[in-house]
């Protein structure tokens, strides 16, 4: 088998060609809209994504779910188009369009033949400032949102449990609210509130347009000027404060038993900084590598030791997304195998985290983790939507799209000592929330 | 013709990835096909832009081959990469990851698939290919690994019982296909999984993971000669074997036409379906694709979206899909609605299907749908992942190399008469199965909410 040193050379070669394709072209309109373009001339298609820097992380009670509700209303009519026309026009041109809402952003996208990009821009610019909020449409759409909530959160026991776990793990941050909103808030949301939310956050200076595909950057900037240039600048408001207030809030536990659940589930979440809130960016990358050591591939520690070795878990995963505006969670989720209980599993997971604190990772294991991450960078070049998403997420969390180009350098800079240091600082019991989902009795 | 002009322009703007094929008219990626050893078909698209290669080995080894033990094909696919040659699962994973490669396996209703993604640099590709050879030809299937994966499948099956939609889908296939192998759920059954062990899995592998039962799809940064060598290595790694025997024709009548299951959820899952179309029935396939797009395949512009969501606020997600399989696969319609509105929703869904069967589509709808489907085709072949997915369909069905190139002309040829004929021939409401799973489904006299 090829020795690692050789491999690193192979990867360098692959990454060099990937990095060359990864150039980002940047332009800012007078009204504040940022436009980012990456070229990918395969296939003659383009992904166009408009990111508004607003999401459930900007919300508070009793208007949780409002960003998501506005996203739904964005598919209704504008001053110049009736409801449904947007989707019909894009479909007619062979395109796909949809939207999503998350904690830090609300995104709208079109995927279509590259020579149809202008249509997407025209329509997207229109609904940036000329959306119509109609009361009857709103009533019906709220019914749809209730169905979406039932489907996504109320029916799957894991999602219901996760909603409560999240609300417990985030003590002072708006990340404690579900993206779709609390049921009680959805029951009372008003059309006027949606319209005000739209007026307040849907301004060019609070948005980023990302275009990846078979396009010339200058041409994209021209089209953006033509269509988005007409949108009034409005006022850009800073996002609300929402960082966790205590560095070590204390260990918390939540246990739920659902009659309709069939399989137990365990959540562990540590309050940790994101790339936006970390004192040093290196801390976030060290946390990323820590998650990678636990669960970055089939050979990582959780599958190797908990699922295969000890056979304690049927599944065990770890996750940390550094791309967040506010403090976030380093989380572990696992299901016990038959014959093992949640106590055993919790001890095993905590032991794994303890190992990150106590033992420096061996060079070969760290190098493998870095190889996995960097190979993934090469593979990520294959997906225009994925590339657009990476830039959009970085831009809308305030981290800045430029960070995408430092990824390789930052990942390579992480040392075994860094991982130990962040594990000692952040992955400690006073920052931990444990959530348990217990099934009902079998009939 | 405007459309072809546009597509030609798109093709001209594209790089070698989307070369217009020799026959001038058709548009699509340049697919090469040849016969590997033992009659295995090999499909290849050269894509030089990114330093990566996707290899998919497709085997006629899905749950339709489970016999009396549902779950066997799934368990075999899952355990395939849990150790091979002298490597245990961890060692195999480490060696793959050391060269930046990814390996995954899956089993669907008809096919099983082994997917390798590797960097194309020759030492990395050689190392990952060698590992894939071992996985295909010399998987360990040791008792502990099989038992572990069997238990994981059992748990996944328990988790499936938490979901009204999963229960509905399982029941729908059972009702549509009766005793036919397509009724067998890919995730298995409790009884099936209970009876499985390493010996059964090894025997299934010995019979089905053989060159004569395989086809190969390759997309990426290598040339024809290298692709031929790669395919040959993989086919050589397996025993020659025999192709799997033909499956019986699906039944013409469903086992039952309505299934209602009481289930404690906040939403009721509704599904309707009937087997309509087999791969190769192209005279019917393209008209039915157009009809499906209009009915519920077209996302935000479909009739189901309009009638269920926009007009009535009944549901967040209502859609239809045409599942084209080697034997007749189903047209599926699915929705979830608030418990208590199941009957109302069923009436709307049935109304839409009846309307489609009775009135067909008008020419405006056909134009819009054809325009969309042809215009969207480039999206489905725009990157390596998408191309590998397309090639794996070709490989699984041993379709001709120009299949993708014929997509647009075939779609453009669809007219009102063709759709009428396809609907008359295949959309038989009397044979359509309806499944409802939810808390309100036993009570057919539920009071309807005003829309």
PDB file of C-alpha atoms in Angstrom, chain A residues 143, chain B residues 312 341 344 447-451:
ATOM      1  CA  UNK A 143     -51.843  25.687   6.912  1.00  0.00           C
TER       2      UNK A 143
ATOM      3  CA  UNK B 312     -56.447  23.935  -0.279  1.00  0.00           C
ATOM      4  CA  UNK B 341     -58.290  15.382   6.565  1.00  0.00           C
ATOM      5  CA  UNK B 344     -60.790  14.940   1.897  1.00  0.00           C
ATOM      6  CA  UNK B 447     -66.577  15.085   8.826  1.00  0.00           C
ATOM      7  CA  UNK B 448     -64.834  17.213   6.292  1.00  0.00           C
ATOM      8  CA  UNK B 449     -63.309  20.555   7.124  1.00  0.00           C
ATOM      9  CA  UNK B 450     -64.215  23.337   4.767  1.00  0.00           C
ATOM     10  CA  UNK B 451     -61.302  24.045   2.407  1.00  0.00           C
TER      11      UNK B 451
END
